[in-house]
Tab-separated table of C-alpha atoms in Angstrom:
chain	number	residue	atom	x	y	z
A	829	MET	CA	0.000	0.000	0.000
A	830	LEU	CA	2.817	2.351	0.849
A	831	TRP	CA	4.660	1.302	-2.281
A	832	GLY	CA	1.642	2.189	-4.400
A	833	GLN	CA	1.405	5.635	-2.856
A	834	GLY	CA	5.085	6.148	-3.517
A	835	LEU	CA	4.539	5.371	-7.187
A	836	LEU	CA	1.676	7.825	-7.380
A	837	LEU	CA	3.644	10.646	-5.781
A	838	LEU	CA	6.755	10.123	-7.861
A	839	PRO	CA	5.633	11.996	-11.077
A	840	PRO	CA	4.553	15.188	-9.235
A	841	LEU	CA	7.759	15.252	-7.270
A	842	LEU	CA	9.744	14.758	-10.467
A	843	ALA	CA	7.944	17.681	-12.159
A	844	VAL	CA	8.585	19.958	-9.197
A	845	TYR	CA	12.224	18.950	-9.183
A	846	LEU	CA	12.610	19.651	-12.917
A	847	GLY	CA	10.882	23.057	-12.540
A	848	ALA	CA	13.163	23.927	-9.689
A	849	GLU	CA	16.155	22.956	-11.801
A	850	ALA	CA	14.927	25.240	-14.619
A	851	ARG	CA	14.401	28.141	-12.238
A	852	ASN	CA	17.774	27.489	-10.730
A	853	GLN	CA	19.371	27.789	-14.161
A	854	GLU	CA	17.694	31.193	-14.717
A	855	GLU	CA	18.702	32.338	-11.253
A	856	ARG	CA	22.261	31.172	-11.778
A	857	LEU	CA	22.419	32.875	-15.171
A	858	LEU	CA	20.962	36.085	-13.769
A	859	ALA	CA	23.427	36.042	-10.879
A	860	ASP	CA	26.341	35.512	-13.246
A	861	LEU	CA	25.209	38.284	-15.612
A	862	MET	CA	24.497	40.842	-12.903
A	863	HIS	CA	27.847	40.249	-11.172
A	864	ASN	CA	29.749	43.538	-11.302
A	865	TYR	CA	27.151	44.893	-13.778
A	866	ASN	CA	26.559	48.656	-13.680
A	867	PRO	CA	23.274	49.673	-15.400
A	868	HIS	CA	24.363	53.316	-15.568
A	869	LEU	CA	27.249	52.666	-17.990
A	870	ARG	CA	26.578	52.263	-21.681
A	871	PRO	CA	27.545	48.873	-23.146
A	872	ALA	CA	30.682	49.893	-25.068
A	873	GLU	CA	33.930	47.948	-24.852
A	874	HIS	CA	35.906	51.010	-25.955
A	875	ASP	CA	35.250	54.705	-25.594
A	876	SER	CA	35.055	55.171	-29.364
A	877	ASP	CA	32.518	52.421	-29.862
A	878	VAL	CA	28.964	53.368	-30.805
A	879	VAL	CA	25.994	51.524	-29.426
A	880	ASN	CA	23.504	50.960	-32.236
A	881	VAL	CA	19.886	51.028	-31.137
A	882	SER	CA	17.142	49.752	-33.440
A	883	LEU	CA	13.650	51.163	-33.065
A	884	LYS	CA	10.496	49.446	-34.214
A	885	LEU	CA	7.103	51.124	-34.024
A	886	THR	CA	4.062	48.876	-34.330
A	887	LEU	CA	0.759	50.633	-34.969
A	888	THR	CA	-2.147	48.782	-33.416
A	889	ASN	CA	-4.955	51.318	-33.712
A	890	LEU	CA	-5.584	54.685	-35.350
A	891	ILE	CA	-8.114	56.038	-32.890
A	892	SER	CA	-9.001	59.518	-34.122
A	893	LEU	CA	-7.738	62.738	-35.621
A	894	ASN	CA	-8.849	65.961	-33.979
A	895	GLU	CA	-8.545	68.342	-36.902
A	896	ARG	CA	-9.376	71.426	-34.887
A	897	GLU	CA	-6.646	70.701	-32.313
A	898	GLU	CA	-4.403	69.032	-34.931
A	899	ALA	CA	-3.867	66.012	-32.676
A	900	LEU	CA	-3.620	62.402	-33.841
A	901	THR	CA	-4.483	59.731	-31.272
A	902	THR	CA	-3.002	56.266	-31.824
A	903	ASN	CA	-2.066	53.104	-29.981
A	904	VAL	CA	1.480	51.933	-30.725
A	905	TRP	CA	4.095	49.486	-29.465
A	906	ILE	CA	7.705	50.685	-29.422
A	907	GLU	CA	10.369	47.979	-29.561
A	908	MET	CA	14.050	48.846	-28.976
A	909	GLN	CA	16.929	46.464	-29.681
A	910	TRP	CA	20.617	46.891	-28.843
A	911	CYS	CA	23.618	44.701	-28.111
A	912	ASP	CA	25.112	44.632	-24.597
A	913	TYR	CA	28.428	42.766	-24.592
A	914	ARG	CA	28.209	42.294	-20.802
A	915	LEU	CA	25.094	40.155	-21.146
A	916	ARG	CA	26.618	37.269	-23.067
A	917	TRP	CA	26.519	33.599	-22.118
A	918	ASP	CA	26.955	30.185	-23.578
A	919	PRO	CA	23.614	28.363	-23.717
A	920	GLN	CA	25.346	25.006	-23.280
A	921	ASP	CA	26.574	26.074	-19.851
A	922	TYR	CA	22.996	26.697	-18.778
A	923	GLU	CA	21.272	23.684	-20.301
A	924	GLY	CA	20.290	25.387	-23.565
A	925	LEU	CA	18.793	28.535	-22.033
A	926	TRP	CA	18.524	31.161	-24.785
A	927	VAL	CA	16.052	33.733	-23.426
A	928	LEU	CA	15.985	35.458	-20.062
A	929	ARG	CA	13.397	38.026	-18.940
A	930	VAL	CA	14.532	40.583	-16.400
A	931	PRO	CA	13.099	43.882	-15.078
A	932	SER	CA	14.055	46.910	-17.114
A	933	THR	CA	15.594	48.650	-14.108
A	934	MET	CA	18.333	46.021	-13.838
A	935	VAL	CA	20.003	46.683	-17.202
A	936	TRP	CA	21.164	49.680	-19.177
A	937	ARG	CA	18.499	51.266	-21.356
A	938	PRO	CA	18.945	53.761	-24.185
A	939	ASP	CA	17.826	57.298	-23.467
A	940	VAL	CA	14.912	57.343	-25.918
A	941	VAL	CA	12.037	59.786	-25.416
A	942	LEU	CA	8.802	59.721	-27.374
A	943	GLU	CA	7.834	63.262	-28.301
A	944	ASN	CA	4.239	64.466	-28.677
A	945	LYS	CA	2.990	61.745	-26.380
A	946	SER	CA	-0.020	61.950	-24.132
A	947	GLN	CA	0.695	58.903	-21.987
A	948	THR	CA	3.344	56.194	-21.922
A	949	TYR	CA	2.634	52.561	-21.149
A	950	SER	CA	5.566	50.377	-20.139
A	951	THR	CA	5.701	46.687	-19.300
A	952	ASN	CA	8.903	47.181	-17.257
A	953	GLU	CA	10.230	43.972	-18.740
A	954	ILE	CA	13.111	43.313	-21.114
A	955	ASN	CA	13.857	40.174	-23.083
A	956	LEU	CA	17.519	39.175	-23.118
A	957	GLN	CA	17.925	37.031	-26.206
A	958	LEU	CA	20.914	35.721	-28.102
A	959	SER	CA	20.604	36.667	-31.781
A	960	GLN	CA	22.686	37.382	-34.853
A	961	GLU	CA	22.681	40.632	-36.836
A	962	ASP	CA	21.391	40.258	-40.405
A	963	GLY	CA	22.298	43.800	-41.538
A	964	GLN	CA	18.798	44.567	-42.870
A	965	THR	CA	17.367	48.049	-42.319
A	966	ILE	CA	13.592	48.437	-42.302
A	967	GLU	CA	12.381	52.004	-42.446
A	968	TRP	CA	8.653	52.005	-41.937
A	969	ILE	CA	6.043	51.662	-39.238
A	970	PHE	CA	5.136	48.046	-38.787
A	971	ILE	CA	1.462	47.091	-38.724
A	972	ASP	CA	0.491	43.813	-37.163
A	973	PRO	CA	-2.461	42.516	-39.197
A	974	GLU	CA	-3.721	40.489	-36.252
A	975	ALA	CA	-3.605	43.315	-33.707
A	976	PHE	CA	-4.411	46.296	-35.945
A	977	THR	CA	-7.938	47.731	-35.845
A	978	GLU	CA	-9.057	49.491	-39.025
A	979	ASN	CA	-10.309	53.060	-38.649
A	980	GLY	CA	-13.663	53.922	-40.213
A	981	GLU	CA	-12.746	57.508	-41.132
A	982	TRP	CA	-9.096	57.363	-42.212
A	983	ALA	CA	-7.101	55.032	-44.439
A	984	ILE	CA	-3.319	54.645	-44.005
A	985	ARG	CA	-1.434	55.126	-47.293
A	986	HIS	CA	2.230	55.471	-46.242
A	987	ARG	CA	4.091	54.898	-42.991
A	988	PRO	CA	7.781	55.736	-43.564
A	989	ALA	CA	10.433	56.543	-40.964
A	990	LYS	CA	13.463	58.818	-41.170
A	991	MET	CA	16.476	59.540	-39.015
A	992	LEU	CA	17.228	63.249	-38.797
A	993	LEU	CA	20.909	64.110	-38.381
A	994	ASP	CA	22.688	67.435	-38.162
A	995	VAL	CA	25.045	67.179	-41.129
A	996	ALA	CA	26.897	70.377	-40.251
A	997	ALA	CA	27.883	69.140	-36.779
A	998	PRO	CA	31.031	66.957	-36.422
A	999	ALA	CA	30.597	63.309	-35.565
A	1000	GLU	CA	32.246	63.644	-32.135
A	1001	GLU	CA	30.007	66.608	-31.308
A	1002	ALA	CA	26.788	65.154	-32.571
A	1003	GLY	CA	23.903	65.761	-30.243
A	1004	HIS	CA	20.728	63.829	-29.835
A	1005	GLN	CA	19.573	61.921	-32.864
A	1006	LYS	CA	15.954	61.982	-33.876
A	1007	VAL	CA	13.911	59.293	-35.582
A	1008	VAL	CA	10.643	60.540	-37.066
A	1009	PHE	CA	7.831	58.137	-37.896
A	1010	TYR	CA	5.425	59.468	-40.513
A	1011	VAL	CA	1.859	58.365	-41.083
A	1012	LEU	CA	0.244	59.558	-44.318
A	1013	ILE	CA	-3.496	59.075	-44.057
A	1014	GLN	CA	-6.353	59.752	-46.433
A	1015	ARG	CA	-9.911	60.541	-45.440
A	1016	LYS	CA	-12.683	58.182	-46.425
A	1017	PRO	CA	-15.104	60.687	-47.975
A	1018	LEU	CA	-18.375	58.762	-47.799
A	1019	PHE	CA	-19.499	60.346	-44.509
A	1020	TYR	CA	-18.970	63.927	-45.706
A	1021	VAL	CA	-20.453	63.202	-49.141
A	1022	ILE	CA	-23.708	61.909	-47.674
A	1023	ASN	CA	-24.075	64.317	-44.743
A	1024	ILE	CA	-22.661	67.613	-46.047
A	1025	ILE	CA	-21.800	67.718	-49.754
A	1026	ALA	CA	-24.957	66.090	-51.147
A	1027	PRO	CA	-27.361	68.249	-49.047
A	1028	CYS	CA	-25.451	71.396	-50.018
A	1029	VAL	CA	-25.669	70.539	-53.719
A	1030	LEU	CA	-29.405	69.845	-53.475
A	1031	ILE	CA	-30.098	73.034	-51.516
A	1032	SER	CA	-28.091	75.084	-54.016
A	1033	SER	CA	-30.091	73.487	-56.839
A	1034	VAL	CA	-33.234	74.857	-55.180
A	1035	ALA	CA	-31.653	78.320	-55.325
A	1036	ILE	CA	-31.119	77.861	-59.075
A	1037	LEU	CA	-34.774	76.844	-59.542
A	1038	ILE	CA	-36.067	80.235	-58.379
A	1039	TYR	CA	-35.411	81.547	-61.893
A	1040	PHE	CA	-38.437	79.556	-63.055
A	1041	LEU	CA	-40.678	81.883	-61.039
A	1042	PRO	CA	-42.163	84.875	-62.935
A	1043	ALA	CA	-39.952	87.906	-63.313
A	1044	LYS	CA	-42.354	90.058	-61.285
A	1045	ALA	CA	-42.308	87.585	-58.365
A	1046	GLY	CA	-39.109	89.108	-57.035
A	1047	GLY	CA	-40.261	89.008	-53.423
A	1048	GLN	CA	-40.816	85.264	-53.502
A	1049	LYS	CA	-37.465	84.808	-55.255
A	1050	CYS	CA	-35.610	86.749	-52.586
A	1051	THR	CA	-37.389	84.815	-49.830
A	1052	VAL	CA	-36.391	81.430	-51.257
A	1053	ALA	CA	-32.811	82.553	-51.923
A	1054	ILE	CA	-32.380	83.941	-48.402
A	1055	ASN	CA	-33.710	80.689	-46.898
A	1056	VAL	CA	-31.163	78.761	-48.950
A	1057	LEU	CA	-28.502	81.214	-47.782
A	1058	LEU	CA	-29.363	80.533	-44.148
A	1059	ALA	CA	-29.206	76.761	-44.694
A	1060	GLN	CA	-25.771	77.052	-46.286
A	1061	THR	CA	-24.612	79.232	-43.403
A	1062	VAL	CA	-25.586	76.466	-40.974
A	1063	PHE	CA	-23.518	73.926	-42.930
A	1064	LEU	CA	-20.579	76.329	-43.046
A	1065	PHE	CA	-20.822	76.811	-39.283
A	1066	LEU	CA	-20.790	73.044	-38.711
A	1067	VAL	CA	-17.697	72.630	-40.857
A	1068	ALA	CA	-15.954	75.589	-39.190
A	1069	LYS	CA	-16.263	73.823	-35.836
A	1070	LYS	CA	-14.213	70.875	-37.125
A	1071	VAL	CA	-11.420	72.498	-39.156
A	1072	PRO	CA	-8.348	74.003	-37.454
A	1073	GLU	CA	-8.127	77.749	-36.952
A	1074	THR	CA	-5.133	78.278	-39.207
A	1075	SER	CA	-4.339	80.413	-42.239
A	1076	GLN	CA	-1.819	78.044	-43.781
A	1077	ALA	CA	-4.371	76.036	-45.750
A	1078	VAL	CA	-8.119	76.035	-46.391
A	1079	PRO	CA	-9.974	72.702	-46.688
A	1080	LEU	CA	-11.732	71.984	-49.964
A	1081	ILE	CA	-15.082	71.572	-48.234
A	1082	SER	CA	-14.786	75.099	-46.807
A	1083	LYS	CA	-13.922	76.404	-50.266
A	1084	TYR	CA	-16.968	74.690	-51.749
A	1085	LEU	CA	-19.361	75.997	-49.096
A	1086	THR	CA	-17.984	79.516	-49.526
A	1087	PHE	CA	-18.448	79.198	-53.283
A	1088	LEU	CA	-22.083	78.125	-52.844
A	1089	LEU	CA	-22.589	81.042	-50.474
A	1090	ALA	CA	-21.280	83.487	-53.080
A	1091	VAL	CA	-23.487	81.978	-55.821
A	1092	THR	CA	-26.591	82.293	-53.638
A	1093	ILE	CA	-25.788	85.937	-52.849
A	1094	LEU	CA	-25.441	86.633	-56.586
A	1095	ILE	CA	-28.843	85.011	-57.148
A	1096	VAL	CA	-30.398	87.351	-54.568
A	1097	VAL	CA	-28.796	90.350	-56.300
A	1098	ASN	CA	-30.092	89.137	-59.678
A	1099	ALA	CA	-33.616	88.759	-58.309
A	1100	VAL	CA	-33.572	92.330	-56.970
A	1101	VAL	CA	-32.262	93.763	-60.259
A	1102	VAL	CA	-34.799	91.836	-62.364
A	1103	LEU	CA	-37.647	92.953	-60.099
A	1104	ASN	CA	-36.513	96.572	-60.411
A	1105	VAL	CA	-36.471	96.363	-64.218
A	1106	SER	CA	-39.779	94.495	-64.495
A	1107	LEU	CA	-41.719	97.081	-62.457
A	1108	ARG	CA	-40.579	100.104	-64.450
A	1109	SER	CA	-43.101	102.192	-66.397
A	1110	PRO	CA	-42.950	104.860	-69.134
A	1111	HIS	CA	-43.777	107.513	-66.533
A	1112	THR	CA	-40.539	106.850	-64.585
A	1113	HIS	CA	-38.102	105.469	-67.154
A	1114	SER	CA	-37.751	105.881	-70.885
A	1115	MET	CA	-36.312	102.915	-72.752
A	1116	ALA	CA	-33.275	103.676	-74.867
A	1117	HIS	CA	-33.089	102.495	-78.442
A	1118	GLY	CA	-30.034	100.329	-77.700
A	1119	VAL	CA	-31.766	98.605	-74.789
A	1120	ARG	CA	-34.815	97.893	-76.959
A	1121	LYS	CA	-32.642	96.529	-79.747
A	1122	VAL	CA	-30.535	94.252	-77.506
A	1123	PHE	CA	-33.164	92.949	-75.074
A	1124	LEU	CA	-36.211	92.825	-77.364
A	1125	ARG	CA	-34.669	91.756	-80.665
A	1126	LEU	CA	-31.170	90.294	-80.377
A	1127	LEU	CA	-31.187	88.330	-77.102
A	1128	PRO	CA	-34.659	86.757	-77.542
A	1129	GLN	CA	-33.502	85.280	-80.847
A	1130	LEU	CA	-30.326	83.910	-79.276
A	1131	LEU	CA	-32.160	82.519	-76.239
A	1132	ARG	CA	-35.075	81.098	-78.278
A	1133	MET	CA	-37.600	83.177	-76.346
A	1134	HIS	CA	-41.034	84.091	-77.734
A	1135	VAL	CA	-41.747	87.729	-76.930
A	1136	ARG	CA	-44.195	90.203	-78.491
A	1137	PRO	CA	-42.418	92.293	-81.132
A	1138	PRO	CA	-42.074	95.983	-80.212
A	1139	ALA	CA	-44.304	98.612	-81.819
A	1140	PRO	CA	-43.193	99.729	-85.294
A	1141	ALA	CA	-41.377	103.020	-85.695
A	1142	ALA	CA	-44.288	104.595	-87.621
A	1143	VAL	CA	-46.694	103.960	-84.767
A	1144	ARG	CA	-44.223	105.338	-82.199
A	1145	ASP	CA	-43.758	108.463	-84.375
A	1146	THR	CA	-47.524	108.884	-84.646
A	1147	ARG	CA	-47.818	108.597	-80.865
A	1148	ARG	CA	-45.171	111.245	-80.495
A	1149	GLN	CA	-47.029	113.495	-82.984
A	1150	LEU	CA	-50.182	113.034	-80.932
A	1151	GLN	CA	-48.608	115.042	-78.147
A	1152	ASN	CA	-46.803	117.665	-80.276
A	1153	GLY	CA	-49.184	118.164	-83.241
A	1154	SER	CA	-48.946	117.098	-86.909
A	1155	SER	CA	-45.697	116.460	-88.732
A	1156	LEU	CA	-46.300	119.517	-90.940
A	1157	GLY	CA	-46.563	121.852	-87.990
A	1158	TRP	CA	-50.303	122.578	-88.428
A	1159	PRO	CA	-52.473	121.925	-85.373
A	1160	ILE	CA	-54.877	119.090	-85.985
A	1161	THR	CA	-57.586	117.693	-83.766
A	1162	ALA	CA	-57.187	114.656	-81.632
A	1163	GLY	CA	-59.885	112.867	-83.588
A	1164	GLU	CA	-57.885	113.126	-86.847
A	1165	ASP	CA	-54.775	111.862	-85.097
A	1166	ILE	CA	-56.732	108.952	-83.651
A	1167	ALA	CA	-58.066	108.129	-87.093
A	1168	LEU	CA	-54.492	108.030	-88.374
A	1169	CYS	CA	-52.864	105.949	-85.632
A	1170	LEU	CA	-55.602	103.820	-84.094
A	1171	PRO	CA	-57.013	100.720	-85.752
A	1172	ARG	CA	-60.516	100.769	-87.183
A	1173	SER	CA	-61.932	98.734	-84.351
A	1174	GLU	CA	-61.055	101.514	-81.902
A	1175	LEU	CA	-62.890	104.289	-83.796
A	1176	LEU	CA	-66.180	105.661	-82.573
A	1177	PHE	CA	-68.302	104.136	-85.354
A	1178	ARG	CA	-67.895	101.137	-87.530
A	1179	GLN	CA	-66.890	101.613	-91.149
A	1180	ARG	CA	-70.173	100.258	-92.488
A	1181	GLN	CA	-72.251	102.596	-90.389
A	1182	ARG	CA	-70.119	105.578	-91.386
A	1183	ASN	CA	-70.559	104.770	-95.081
A	1184	GLY	CA	-74.347	104.524	-94.701
A	1185	LEU	CA	-74.631	107.867	-92.955
A	1186	VAL	CA	-72.487	109.638	-95.542
A	1187	ARG	CA	-74.497	108.168	-98.443
A	1188	ALA	CA	-77.827	109.248	-96.926
A	1189	ALA	CA	-76.524	112.763	-96.326
A	1190	LEU	CA	-75.311	113.063	-99.942
A	1191	GLU	CA	-78.672	111.948	-101.337
A	1192	LYS	CA	-80.493	114.578	-99.285
A	1193	LEU	CA	-78.108	117.268	-100.475
A	1194	GLU	CA	-78.656	116.288	-104.142
A	1195	LYS	CA	-82.461	116.455	-103.817
A	1196	GLY	CA	-82.279	119.791	-102.086
A	1197	PRO	CA	-84.308	120.946	-99.133
A	1198	GLU	CA	-88.049	120.623	-99.224
A	1199	PRO	CA	-90.171	123.727	-98.857
A	1200	GLY	CA	-90.129	125.025	-95.327
A	1201	GLN	CA	-87.366	122.683	-94.188
A	1202	SER	CA	-84.429	125.045	-94.682
A	1203	GLN	CA	-85.560	127.401	-91.936
A	1204	GLU	CA	-86.329	124.447	-89.682
A	1205	LEU	CA	-82.929	122.870	-90.401
A	1206	CYS	CA	-81.077	126.077	-89.714
A	1207	GLY	CA	-82.898	126.559	-86.466
A	1208	SER	CA	-82.307	122.992	-85.297
A	1209	LEU	CA	-78.612	123.151	-86.203
A	1210	LYS	CA	-78.281	126.425	-84.391
A	1211	GLN	CA	-79.791	124.886	-81.275
A	1212	ALA	CA	-77.789	121.629	-81.553
A	1213	ALA	CA	-74.392	123.210	-82.303
A	1214	PRO	CA	-73.208	123.501	-78.636
A	1215	ALA	CA	-74.370	119.943	-77.810
A	1216	ILE	CA	-72.663	118.459	-80.889
A	1217	GLN	CA	-69.439	120.291	-80.098
A	1218	ALA	CA	-69.532	119.008	-76.521
A	1219	CYS	CA	-70.080	115.457	-77.752
A	1220	VAL	CA	-67.161	115.728	-80.157
A	1221	GLU	CA	-64.885	117.039	-77.405
A	1222	ALA	CA	-65.982	114.240	-75.069
A	1223	CYS	CA	-65.270	111.637	-77.735
A	1224	ASN	CA	-61.850	113.151	-78.338
A	1225	LEU	CA	-61.065	113.037	-74.629
A	1226	ILE	CA	-62.157	109.395	-74.384
A	1227	ALA	CA	-60.042	108.446	-77.389
A	1228	LEU	CA	-57.043	110.327	-76.009
A	1229	ALA	CA	-57.374	108.612	-72.613
A	1230	ARG	CA	-57.616	105.208	-74.254
A	1231	HIS	CA	-54.590	105.970	-76.359
A	1232	GLN	CA	-52.569	107.112	-73.352
A	1233	GLN	CA	-53.569	103.989	-71.433
A	1234	SER	CA	-52.591	101.833	-74.410
A	1235	HIS	CA	-49.255	103.634	-74.640
A	1236	PHE	CA	-48.653	103.140	-70.894
A	1237	ASP	CA	-49.532	99.430	-71.067
A	1238	SER	CA	-47.296	98.938	-74.093
A	1239	GLY	CA	-44.317	100.610	-72.376
A	1240	SER	CA	-44.825	98.639	-69.166
A	1241	GLU	CA	-45.040	95.435	-71.157
A	1242	GLU	CA	-41.761	96.258	-72.891
A	1243	TRP	CA	-40.032	96.739	-69.534
A	1244	PHE	CA	-41.531	93.461	-68.331
A	1245	LEU	CA	-40.165	91.710	-71.423
A	1246	VAL	CA	-36.747	93.233	-70.739
A	1247	GLY	CA	-36.956	91.836	-67.198
A	1248	ARG	CA	-37.819	88.384	-68.554
A	1249	VAL	CA	-34.865	88.409	-70.936
A	1250	LEU	CA	-32.538	89.647	-68.184
A	1251	ASP	CA	-33.845	86.932	-65.868
A	1252	ARG	CA	-33.115	84.267	-68.489
A	1253	VAL	CA	-29.596	85.609	-69.027
A	1254	CYS	CA	-28.931	85.558	-65.266
A	1255	PHE	CA	-30.299	82.016	-65.045
A	1256	LEU	CA	-27.925	80.730	-67.708
A	1257	ALA	CA	-24.995	82.594	-66.147
A	1258	MET	CA	-25.668	81.283	-62.625
A	1259	LEU	CA	-26.295	77.757	-63.879
A	1260	SER	CA	-22.994	77.759	-65.776
A	1261	LEU	CA	-21.162	79.200	-62.768
A	1262	PHE	CA	-22.690	76.633	-60.407
A	1263	VAL	CA	-21.931	73.646	-62.648
A	1264	CYS	CA	-18.396	74.757	-63.557
A	1265	GLY	CA	-17.501	75.687	-59.971
A	1266	THR	CA	-18.855	72.436	-58.546
A	1267	ALA	CA	-17.083	70.367	-61.188
A	1268	GLY	CA	-13.829	72.292	-60.679
A	1269	ILE	CA	-13.770	71.820	-56.902
A	1270	PHE	CA	-14.719	68.153	-57.218
A	1271	LEU	CA	-11.891	67.655	-59.725
A	1272	MET	CA	-9.503	69.337	-57.284
A	1273	ALA	CA	-10.575	66.799	-54.672
A	1274	HIS	CA	-10.209	63.959	-57.187
A	1275	TYR	CA	-6.654	64.898	-58.150
A	1276	ASN	CA	-5.640	65.697	-54.562
A	1277	GLN	CA	-4.429	62.168	-53.954
A	1278	VAL	CA	-1.672	60.747	-51.805
A	1279	PRO	CA	1.591	60.661	-53.819
A	1280	ALA	CA	3.011	57.355	-54.959
A	1281	LEU	CA	6.139	58.003	-52.881
A	1282	PRO	CA	5.932	59.331	-49.327
A	1283	PHE	CA	8.666	61.893	-50.001
A	1284	PRO	CA	8.585	63.183	-53.610
A	1285	GLY	CA	12.096	63.571	-54.971
A	1286	ASP	CA	13.645	61.119	-52.500
A	1287	PRO	CA	15.277	58.293	-54.508
A	1288	ARG	CA	15.162	55.871	-51.590
A	1289	SER	CA	12.391	53.315	-51.625
A	1290	TYR	CA	10.499	53.036	-48.369
A	1291	LEU	CA	8.895	49.692	-47.777
A	1292	PRO	CA	6.298	48.426	-47.725
A	1293	SER	CA	4.603	49.761	-50.845
A	1294	PRO	CA	1.259	51.564	-50.440
A	1295	ASP	CA	-0.451	48.693	-52.197
């Protein structure tokens, strides 16, 4: 029974003994290495020797980029390698022990400081490992595919590293060396396209559509344009809260929003000018011959607009003679002028009725007056003369008023047509400006790509490639 228990306890005791032997080898190796070891002295056999320190930066996570504060937040691992001749041993003397882990405070460490850091995490542990130098230099930030977390806003394109040396300083007087790790990132634009750019383009398109309102609806045009202006101002304010307050560079999205703001302001100015032209009248403004020729003849043909042709020159001259008298200088009555310039439908009587009255009067004159009618006719004419004259004057006044109203309506309609043509010209100009400006800024964003090489003009190839 005791023999059986001894057999059962033998494997655990053997394992404990072997573990103790392994720990004893590490303790013995550590005691041998730390004998007369001074961690404050650099590991150089001679004073002229240089201790080469290799740095390796492993990027595990690109957390965020605060553009306003210009601060990039990342998670990285920094690995430093150097050769300490005082920490050498023969693995055969220690039963094949190749690696020994010791606290970092027990050995010499290079004086390496990470600039622009917010917080430093240290494991306080160093691996002492026997290795051979292969002479290979890797100059980039390493990314562990298993530990790296992809960022949803930024994409990493290049990650080179450079050592900055003072070439002018002698080698024996060289100060601190600096190794700079670069990260060239590119924004993933889908978020800004959906949430800012697309709404701005659609809202600006609404501002362009106000030109389809009538030319006299200037108040409604200004109201719509100002509402669009306020919406664009809100978007510009949101973007201004994210971009840095610097004058060195202006983001493309700020340029585009400022461009849309300027286009909308021009649309408001156009609406005010067109409204001012459309509401003019002959009483306040007289249309020049050049304006009538350009806006009522030339531009409507070029723009394929159907407008009423202006009044002929003969009619305009007759209207002018109506106010100043006949062209020969003799004063004529308003009724004769109306008969010359107005159409037949606007005369007091129809042509057929006038012909019948004249024919009846001629027949009576040919037959001559009947006995006793001459005195009666003279008396009746003498009594009716003031009434007939008053009727004629009243008819002349009515015809003159109708003519003046027709002249006023015709002049107002001409100014309205000028406003329509001007509105169409402004529409085409603003549409061309909006399309060309939007396309130009989008092309600037398309060609603003990360260069193929991280440092243009540098012949050295930095691995890995961006692909």
